[in-house]
């Protein structure tokens, strides 16, 4: 009898503690995460980071391997002075080529000519500006530019990054031979966790093994395509299947991925080319509008020290950025396509919609967004505001239409 009572008591205790821990983990996890991740502590901390799409700057698109501590300091200064920091940009990320070797203990060695003060001092400088600091490595034996990769050194590298004060890691996929993508990224995720420092983890395997299906709970963002290039459309190698894509080619590859994005885990259509000189101002405005409606990470890729006013105006546009950073975290979708004329719509936290009318073609066109396309009944009256013009267009019922110039976008909010 006594034994039975003890067993019942023990069972009550076990069930109670299971329920207790479920309640705790629900409390701590603001958004649902994949159950396929090994431990709940991994998924919990991933979902807290990057609750809205990360914003910052990355060296690759403009500077390639030409990176140095002087450049990074100047970029950090410019991020503050230009108003970008005030608009929400925070991560300053050095892409490939900061590293040259490993020492006899296996520690990554930074290029001493380009980074004579060392990475820690540079991270401290960036932090002192109220910004965050990011680095790049690769899941394979070497990076895409042949520098040491993290394969086999994941925990050592993660500890090193944490000791330097790294807040963001972009992790590439070159020289990975037969490695499995998911488990390779899981290893570095676990190593970052073990480092004890919250580090945003940017998966960069170009969409090859469909990271949107497994990346939630491992990374905070994952590239969905090959690299962007500074042009409106077309591949940089005509006829080839790889390697660089224009803005509209990348855009097409985001269709169908909407449901995989959300707070803490974003589809990444690659960094911005705004201001790099290959497109017109209207094309850059459209590029930025589309990345915002996609809830894409906004990583500027231009020279912040030398921005034309119209470029600065695009990158710091608070109302467009607010669409990207909307706390609901939904990714916009293409709701209508008529040849080169398209309507993209994104649900906002307040029940409104952000809408991009996109003209991909070479002639001006009239584009209309019907309320039904936006998921509203057609009798509804809603306030329409043109975001780039910064003015209210008044109440509309049933639809909104505008004439859109070639290679351009009009961006509005529709608020019932
Ligand atoms: C790959 C990535 C790019 C960049 C380069 C650096 O191509 O996709 O974003 O990081 O490597 O070598």
Short mmCIF file of C-alpha atoms and ligand atoms in Angstrom, two decimals:
data_model
loop_
_atom_site.label_atom_id
_atom_site.label_comp_id
_atom_site.label_asym_id
_atom_site.label_seq_id
_atom_site.Cartn_x
_atom_site.Cartn_y
_atom_site.Cartn_z
CA UNK A 1 0.00 0.00 0.00
CA UNK A 2 2.76 2.34 1.12
CA UNK A 3 4.72 1.47 -2.05
CA UNK A 4 1.71 2.24 -4.28
CA UNK A 5 1.28 5.61 -2.66
CA UNK A 6 4.94 6.38 -3.20
CA UNK A 7 4.68 5.42 -6.90
CA UNK A 8 1.62 7.65 -7.32
CA UNK A 9 3.40 10.54 -5.60
CA UNK A 10 6.46 10.07 -7.83
CA UNK A 11 4.26 9.99 -10.95
CA UNK A 12 2.53 13.23 -9.88
CA UNK A 13 5.94 14.83 -9.34
CA UNK A 14 7.25 13.75 -12.78
CA UNK A 15 4.11 14.93 -14.62
CA UNK A 16 4.21 18.19 -12.66
CA UNK A 17 7.79 18.92 -13.60
CA UNK A 18 7.16 18.10 -17.29
CA UNK A 19 4.20 20.51 -17.34
CA UNK A 20 6.32 23.08 -15.52
CA UNK A 21 9.13 22.89 -18.03
CA UNK A 22 6.70 23.10 -20.96
CA UNK A 23 5.24 26.25 -19.42
CA UNK A 24 8.72 27.72 -18.94
CA UNK A 25 9.82 26.98 -22.49
CA UNK A 26 6.59 28.41 -23.89
CA UNK A 27 7.22 31.54 -21.84
CA UNK A 28 10.74 31.87 -23.13
CA UNK A 29 10.10 31.12 -26.78
CA UNK A 30 8.32 34.06 -28.41
CA UNK A 31 7.70 32.29 -31.70
CA UNK A 32 7.14 28.69 -32.68
CA UNK A 33 10.35 26.97 -33.70
CA UNK A 34 11.19 23.75 -35.42
CA UNK A 35 10.92 20.68 -33.23
CA UNK A 36 13.67 19.07 -35.27
CA UNK A 37 16.38 20.95 -33.41
CA UNK A 38 18.29 18.97 -30.83
CA UNK A 39 17.58 20.94 -27.66
CA UNK A 40 15.03 23.48 -26.59
CA UNK A 41 17.74 25.84 -25.35
CA UNK A 42 19.07 26.10 -28.93
CA UNK A 43 15.73 27.03 -30.43
CA UNK A 44 14.85 29.43 -27.61
CA UNK A 45 17.89 31.64 -27.99
CA UNK A 46 17.70 31.58 -31.81
CA UNK A 47 14.16 32.90 -31.80
CA UNK A 48 15.01 35.77 -29.45
CA UNK A 49 17.73 37.11 -31.73
CA UNK A 50 16.69 38.93 -34.91
CA UNK A 51 13.05 39.26 -33.95
CA UNK A 52 12.85 41.63 -36.95
CA UNK A 53 15.05 41.26 -40.06
CA UNK A 54 18.67 42.19 -39.25
CA UNK A 55 19.84 45.58 -40.55
CA UNK A 56 23.43 46.58 -41.12
CA UNK A 57 26.24 46.78 -43.63
CA UNK A 58 28.49 44.13 -45.19
CA UNK A 59 31.77 44.72 -47.03
CA UNK A 60 31.41 42.20 -49.88
CA UNK A 61 29.25 43.85 -52.55
CA UNK A 62 31.38 46.98 -52.81
CA UNK A 63 34.81 46.08 -51.46
CA UNK A 64 35.27 42.33 -52.03
CA UNK A 65 38.64 41.35 -50.52
CA UNK A 66 39.71 44.96 -50.13
CA UNK A 67 38.87 45.12 -46.41
CA UNK A 68 40.90 46.69 -43.59
CA UNK A 69 40.43 48.09 -40.10
CA UNK A 70 40.61 51.64 -41.48
CA UNK A 71 37.74 50.93 -43.84
CA UNK A 72 35.62 49.29 -41.15
CA UNK A 73 36.20 52.15 -38.71
CA UNK A 74 35.29 54.70 -41.35
CA UNK A 75 32.19 52.74 -42.28
CA UNK A 76 31.13 52.60 -38.62
CA UNK A 77 31.66 56.37 -38.36
CA UNK A 78 29.66 56.92 -41.54
CA UNK A 79 26.86 54.66 -40.37
CA UNK A 80 26.35 57.01 -37.45
CA UNK A 81 26.99 60.31 -39.28
CA UNK A 82 24.76 59.48 -42.26
CA UNK A 83 21.73 58.76 -40.09
CA UNK A 84 21.77 55.06 -40.95
CA UNK A 85 22.19 54.09 -37.32
CA UNK A 86 19.20 56.26 -36.39
CA UNK A 87 17.20 54.50 -39.11
CA UNK A 88 17.87 51.10 -37.53
CA UNK A 89 21.07 49.78 -39.12
CA UNK A 90 23.30 48.19 -36.50
CA UNK A 91 25.54 45.34 -37.70
CA UNK A 92 28.89 46.17 -39.34
CA UNK A 93 30.00 42.91 -40.94
CA UNK A 94 33.38 42.08 -42.49
CA UNK A 95 32.86 39.47 -45.20
CA UNK A 96 35.54 37.21 -46.69
CA UNK A 97 39.30 37.93 -46.61
CA UNK A 98 39.85 39.29 -43.09
CA UNK A 99 41.57 35.96 -42.23
CA UNK A 100 44.81 34.60 -43.67
CA UNK A 101 45.88 31.53 -41.73
CA UNK A 102 45.73 29.44 -38.56
CA UNK A 103 48.47 29.55 -35.94
CA UNK A 104 50.11 26.53 -34.34
CA UNK A 105 47.24 26.32 -31.84
CA UNK A 106 44.69 26.28 -34.62
CA UNK A 107 43.42 29.82 -33.95
CA UNK A 108 42.37 31.86 -36.96
CA UNK A 109 44.87 34.59 -37.76
CA UNK A 110 43.61 37.90 -39.10
CA UNK A 111 45.53 39.68 -41.87
CA UNK A 112 48.07 41.64 -39.81
CA UNK A 113 48.75 44.16 -42.57
CA UNK A 114 45.11 45.07 -43.00
CA UNK A 115 44.06 44.64 -39.38
CA UNK A 116 47.21 45.65 -37.42
CA UNK A 117 45.26 46.41 -34.22
CA UNK A 118 43.52 43.03 -34.29
CA UNK A 119 39.89 42.07 -34.50
CA UNK A 120 39.07 42.63 -30.81
CA UNK A 121 40.13 46.29 -30.97
CA UNK A 122 38.03 46.76 -34.09
CA UNK A 123 34.98 45.15 -32.48
CA UNK A 124 35.49 47.45 -29.48
CA UNK A 125 35.57 50.47 -31.79
CA UNK A 126 32.34 49.43 -33.49
CA UNK A 127 30.67 48.76 -30.13
CA UNK A 128 31.76 52.15 -28.82
CA UNK A 129 29.71 53.70 -31.63
CA UNK A 130 26.63 51.91 -30.32
CA UNK A 131 26.79 49.44 -33.23
CA UNK A 132 27.27 45.68 -33.47
CA UNK A 133 30.09 43.77 -35.08
CA UNK A 134 30.01 40.82 -37.49
CA UNK A 135 32.43 38.43 -39.15
CA UNK A 136 32.38 35.85 -41.93
CA UNK A 137 33.55 32.26 -42.10
CA UNK A 138 32.74 29.13 -44.07
CA UNK A 139 31.47 25.65 -43.23
CA UNK A 140 34.09 24.04 -45.46
CA UNK A 141 37.85 23.75 -45.31
CA UNK A 142 38.34 27.10 -47.04
CA UNK A 143 36.25 30.19 -47.65
CA UNK A 144 35.16 31.13 -51.15
CA UNK A 145 38.32 33.24 -51.48
CA UNK A 146 40.56 30.42 -50.24
CA UNK A 147 41.01 31.66 -46.65
CA UNK A 148 40.81 29.22 -43.71
CA UNK A 149 37.32 27.81 -43.24
CA UNK A 150 35.86 26.56 -39.96
CA UNK A 151 35.48 22.87 -40.84
CA UNK A 152 36.81 20.94 -37.81
CA UNK A 153 37.42 24.18 -35.87
CA UNK A 154 33.83 25.17 -35.21
CA UNK A 155 33.98 25.29 -31.40
CA UNK A 156 37.40 26.92 -31.35
CA UNK A 157 36.32 29.57 -33.84
CA UNK A 158 33.04 30.23 -32.04
CA UNK A 159 34.91 30.70 -28.75
CA UNK A 160 37.29 33.07 -30.51
CA UNK A 161 34.45 35.09 -32.03
CA UNK A 162 32.75 35.38 -28.65
CA UNK A 163 36.02 36.51 -27.02
CA UNK A 164 36.43 39.18 -29.71
CA UNK A 165 32.87 40.42 -29.20
CA UNK A 166 31.33 39.20 -32.45
CA UNK A 167 27.55 39.71 -32.64
CA UNK A 168 26.83 38.30 -36.12
CA UNK A 169 28.36 35.46 -38.12
CA UNK A 170 27.82 34.95 -41.84
CA UNK A 171 28.71 31.34 -42.62
CA UNK A 172 29.37 30.44 -46.25
CA UNK A 173 29.28 27.15 -48.16
CA UNK A 174 32.36 26.98 -50.40
CA UNK A 175 34.75 24.00 -50.31
CA UNK A 176 32.33 21.76 -48.45
CA UNK A 177 32.84 18.72 -50.70
CA UNK A 178 30.27 16.08 -49.63
CA UNK A 179 29.32 17.75 -46.33
CA UNK A 180 25.65 17.70 -45.39
CA UNK A 181 24.41 21.29 -45.20
CA UNK A 182 21.96 20.93 -42.37
CA UNK A 183 24.33 19.10 -40.02
CA UNK A 184 27.22 21.42 -40.90
CA UNK A 185 25.14 24.45 -39.96
CA UNK A 186 23.83 22.66 -36.86
CA UNK A 187 27.40 22.10 -35.71
CA UNK A 188 28.26 25.78 -35.92
CA UNK A 189 24.91 26.69 -34.33
CA UNK A 190 25.76 24.45 -31.38
CA UNK A 191 29.28 25.92 -31.20
CA UNK A 192 27.88 29.46 -31.11
CA UNK A 193 25.47 28.41 -28.38
CA UNK A 194 28.33 26.89 -26.40
CA UNK A 195 30.31 30.14 -26.70
CA UNK A 196 27.74 31.77 -24.42
CA UNK A 197 27.43 34.94 -26.54
CA UNK A 198 24.26 35.73 -28.49
CA UNK A 199 25.44 35.76 -32.10
CA UNK A 200 23.08 36.20 -35.04
CA UNK A 201 23.74 33.27 -37.37
CA UNK A 202 23.49 33.95 -41.09
CA UNK A 203 23.32 30.77 -43.18
CA UNK A 204 24.81 31.37 -46.62
CA UNK A 205 24.45 28.18 -48.67
CA UNK A 206 22.68 29.92 -51.56
CA UNK A 207 19.42 27.98 -51.25
CA UNK A 208 21.01 24.85 -52.67
CA UNK A 209 19.58 22.42 -50.15
CA UNK A 210 16.45 24.47 -49.45
CA UNK A 211 17.47 25.87 -46.05
CA UNK A 212 14.00 27.34 -45.53
CA UNK A 213 12.90 23.76 -44.79
CA UNK A 214 15.43 23.22 -41.98
CA UNK A 215 16.99 26.58 -41.10
CA UNK A 216 14.44 27.69 -38.50
CA UNK A 217 16.01 26.93 -35.13
CA UNK A 218 19.51 26.73 -36.61
CA UNK A 219 20.05 30.13 -38.22
CA UNK A 220 18.37 33.50 -37.98
CA UNK A 221 18.48 34.01 -41.74
CA UNK A 222 19.36 31.90 -44.75
CA UNK A 223 20.28 32.89 -48.26
CA UNK A 224 17.71 31.70 -50.74
CA UNK A 225 19.69 32.18 -53.98
CA UNK A 226 23.05 32.67 -55.62
CA UNK A 227 24.73 36.03 -55.15
CA UNK A 228 23.07 39.28 -56.10
CA UNK A 229 24.69 41.49 -58.72
CA UNK A 230 24.25 45.22 -59.26
CA UNK A 231 21.77 45.07 -62.13
CA UNK A 232 18.04 45.06 -62.67
CA UNK A 233 17.81 41.70 -64.38
CA UNK A 234 19.85 38.89 -65.87
CA UNK A 235 22.65 36.67 -64.77
CA UNK A 236 26.17 37.97 -64.71
CA UNK A 237 27.24 35.00 -66.77
CA UNK A 238 24.74 34.84 -69.62
CA UNK A 239 23.64 31.31 -70.39
CA UNK A 240 25.17 29.95 -67.19
CA UNK A 241 23.15 28.57 -64.33
CA UNK A 242 25.25 30.37 -61.78
CA UNK A 243 26.49 32.65 -60.19
CA UNK A 244 25.07 36.13 -59.89
CA UNK A 245 21.53 37.33 -60.35
CA UNK A 246 19.90 40.68 -60.96
CA UNK A 247 17.31 42.09 -58.58
CA UNK A 248 14.24 40.85 -60.47
CA UNK A 249 15.75 37.37 -60.99
CA UNK A 250 16.26 37.09 -57.24
CA UNK A 251 12.75 38.40 -56.67
CA UNK A 252 11.19 35.60 -58.73
CA UNK A 253 12.98 33.02 -56.60
CA UNK A 254 11.27 34.30 -53.42
CA UNK A 255 7.80 33.29 -54.61
CA UNK A 256 6.57 30.36 -52.52
CA UNK A 257 8.98 30.91 -49.63
CA UNK A 258 6.69 33.30 -47.72
CA UNK A 259 5.48 30.85 -45.11
CA UNK A 260 9.02 30.01 -43.97
CA UNK A 261 9.91 33.50 -42.70
CA UNK A 262 9.04 34.96 -39.33
CA UNK A 263 10.50 36.56 -36.22
CA UNK A 264 13.98 35.14 -35.61
CA UNK A 265 14.16 33.25 -38.92
CA UNK A 266 14.22 35.06 -42.24
CA UNK A 267 14.59 34.27 -45.90
CA UNK A 268 17.61 36.22 -47.16
CA UNK A 269 17.51 37.29 -50.82
CA UNK A 270 21.07 38.65 -50.35
CA UNK A 271 22.54 42.01 -49.48
CA UNK A 272 21.56 45.33 -50.97
CA UNK A 273 23.21 46.80 -54.06
CA UNK A 274 21.62 50.23 -53.50
CA UNK A 275 24.20 52.89 -54.29
CA UNK A 276 26.78 50.72 -56.05
CA UNK A 277 26.33 52.44 -59.39
CA UNK A 278 24.95 49.75 -61.69
CA UNK A 279 21.28 50.77 -61.52
CA UNK A 280 19.24 53.95 -61.77
CA UNK A 281 17.87 55.70 -58.70
CA UNK A 282 14.36 54.44 -59.60
CA UNK A 283 15.68 50.88 -59.85
CA UNK A 284 17.40 51.19 -56.48
CA UNK A 285 14.18 52.55 -54.96
CA UNK A 286 12.32 49.54 -56.38
CA UNK A 287 15.03 47.16 -55.11
CA UNK A 288 14.71 48.63 -51.61
CA UNK A 289 10.89 48.62 -51.73
CA UNK A 290 10.89 44.94 -52.71
CA UNK A 291 13.39 43.90 -50.05
CA UNK A 292 11.26 45.75 -47.48
CA UNK A 293 8.04 44.07 -48.56
CA UNK A 294 9.83 40.69 -48.48
CA UNK A 295 10.87 41.33 -44.85
CA UNK A 296 14.41 40.76 -46.08
CA UNK A 297 17.47 41.45 -43.96
CA UNK A 298 18.60 44.97 -44.94
CA UNK A 299 22.37 44.76 -45.22
CA UNK A 300 23.63 47.78 -47.13
CA UNK A 301 26.45 46.91 -49.51
CA UNK A 302 27.65 50.32 -50.69
CA UNK A 303 30.30 52.80 -49.59
CA UNK A 304 28.57 54.61 -46.73
CA UNK A 305 31.38 57.20 -46.64
CA UNK A 306 30.42 58.50 -50.03
CA UNK A 307 26.68 58.40 -50.65
CA UNK A 308 24.77 60.64 -52.99
CA UNK A 309 21.84 62.31 -51.19
CA UNK A 310 19.28 60.29 -53.18
CA UNK A 311 20.98 57.03 -52.14
CA UNK A 312 21.07 58.06 -48.50
CA UNK A 313 17.41 59.00 -48.77
CA UNK A 314 16.54 55.51 -50.03
CA UNK A 315 18.55 53.63 -47.42
CA UNK A 316 17.32 55.73 -44.50
CA UNK A 317 13.67 55.99 -45.52
CA UNK A 318 11.93 55.41 -42.21
CA UNK A 319 8.46 54.55 -43.53
CA UNK A 320 9.80 51.96 -45.98
CA UNK A 321 12.09 50.51 -43.32
CA UNK A 322 9.08 50.30 -40.97
CA UNK A 323 7.43 47.97 -43.48
CA UNK A 324 10.50 45.71 -43.45
CA UNK A 325 10.67 45.81 -39.65
CA UNK A 326 6.96 45.39 -39.01
CA UNK A 327 6.73 43.28 -35.82
CA UNK A 328 4.28 40.79 -37.30
CA UNK A 329 7.21 39.50 -39.34
CA UNK A 330 5.20 38.37 -42.36
CA UNK A 331 6.86 38.14 -45.76
CA UNK A 332 5.05 39.89 -48.59
CA UNK A 333 3.75 37.95 -51.57
CA UNK A 334 3.15 38.54 -55.23
CA UNK A 335 -0.65 38.71 -55.43
CA UNK A 336 -0.99 39.68 -59.10
CA UNK A 337 1.14 39.45 -62.20
CA UNK A 338 0.21 40.75 -65.59
CA UNK A 339 3.25 40.48 -67.84
CA UNK A 340 5.83 42.81 -66.40
CA UNK A 341 3.33 44.55 -64.10
CA UNK A 342 3.08 43.10 -60.61
CA UNK A 343 1.38 43.72 -57.26
CA UNK A 344 3.11 42.65 -54.05
CA UNK A 345 1.34 42.80 -50.70
CA UNK A 346 2.40 42.35 -47.09
CA UNK A 347 0.15 42.09 -44.04
CA UNK A 348 1.14 44.46 -41.27
CA UNK A 349 0.72 44.07 -37.54
CA UNK A 350 -2.05 46.69 -37.40
CA UNK A 351 -4.15 44.87 -40.01
CA UNK A 352 -3.09 47.22 -42.80
CA UNK A 353 -1.18 46.24 -45.91
CA UNK A 354 2.02 47.45 -47.49
CA UNK A 355 1.75 47.27 -51.27
CA UNK A 356 4.36 47.54 -54.01
CA UNK A 357 3.23 48.19 -57.57
CA UNK A 358 6.16 46.99 -59.64
CA UNK A 359 6.80 47.73 -63.28
CA UNK A 360 9.60 45.46 -64.48
CA UNK A 361 9.12 46.46 -68.10
CA UNK A 362 10.52 49.15 -70.34
CA UNK A 363 7.31 51.17 -70.83
CA UNK A 364 5.17 53.01 -68.30
CA UNK A 365 2.11 51.04 -67.18
CA UNK A 366 -1.05 51.43 -65.11
CA UNK A 367 -1.06 49.00 -62.20
CA UNK A 368 -4.00 48.44 -59.90
CA UNK A 369 -4.23 46.62 -56.60
CA UNK A 370 -7.76 45.49 -55.85
CA UNK A 371 -8.84 45.11 -52.24
CA UNK A 372 -9.60 41.46 -53.01
CA UNK A 373 -5.97 40.95 -54.04
CA UNK A 374 -5.02 42.36 -50.65
CA UNK A 375 -7.46 40.11 -48.80
CA UNK A 376 -10.07 42.81 -48.06
CA UNK A 377 -13.75 42.97 -49.06
CA UNK A 378 -14.20 45.30 -52.02
CA UNK A 379 -16.70 47.60 -50.27
CA UNK A 380 -14.11 48.52 -47.63
CA UNK A 381 -12.90 52.09 -47.43
CA UNK A 382 -9.21 52.44 -46.57
CA UNK A 383 -6.64 55.21 -46.24
CA UNK A 384 -3.85 55.05 -48.81
CA UNK A 385 -0.45 56.65 -48.20
CA UNK A 386 2.37 56.92 -50.74
CA UNK A 387 5.50 56.07 -48.78
CA UNK A 388 8.19 57.40 -51.12
CA UNK A 389 6.29 60.66 -51.73
CA UNK A 390 5.47 60.86 -48.02
CA UNK A 391 1.89 61.94 -48.49
CA UNK A 392 -1.61 60.68 -47.88
CA UNK A 393 -3.66 59.95 -50.96
CA UNK A 394 -6.98 59.88 -49.10
CA UNK A 395 -9.67 57.24 -48.70
CA UNK A 396 -10.15 54.66 -51.47
CA UNK A 397 -12.77 51.98 -51.91
CA UNK A 398 -12.22 48.70 -53.74
CA UNK A 399 -8.82 49.41 -55.28
CA UNK A 400 -5.84 51.65 -55.71
CA UNK A 401 -4.22 52.28 -59.09
CA UNK A 402 -1.21 54.27 -60.25
CA UNK A 403 0.80 54.82 -63.36
CA UNK A 404 4.24 53.35 -62.75
CA UNK A 405 7.33 54.36 -64.72
CA UNK A 406 9.50 51.68 -66.35
CA UNK A 407 11.84 49.77 -64.01
CA UNK A 408 10.17 51.43 -61.03
CA UNK A 409 7.96 50.80 -58.06
CA UNK A 410 5.25 52.72 -56.25
CA UNK A 411 4.90 51.80 -52.60
CA UNK A 412 1.84 52.53 -50.48
CA UNK A 413 0.23 51.45 -47.27
CA UNK A 414 -3.49 50.66 -47.24
CA UNK A 415 -5.10 51.03 -43.83
CA UNK A 416 -8.81 50.23 -43.33
C1 LIG B 1 29.98 33.77 -51.61
C2 LIG B 1 28.84 34.46 -50.88
C3 LIG B 1 29.01 35.97 -51.03
C4 LIG B 1 30.33 36.40 -50.44
C5 LIG B 1 31.47 35.65 -51.12
C6 LIG B 1 32.79 35.90 -50.44
O1 LIG B 1 29.91 33.98 -52.98
O2 LIG B 1 27.62 34.05 -51.37
O3 LIG B 1 27.95 36.65 -50.39
O4 LIG B 1 30.34 36.16 -49.06
O5 LIG B 1 31.23 34.24 -51.11
O6 LIG B 1 33.83 35.16 -50.99
#
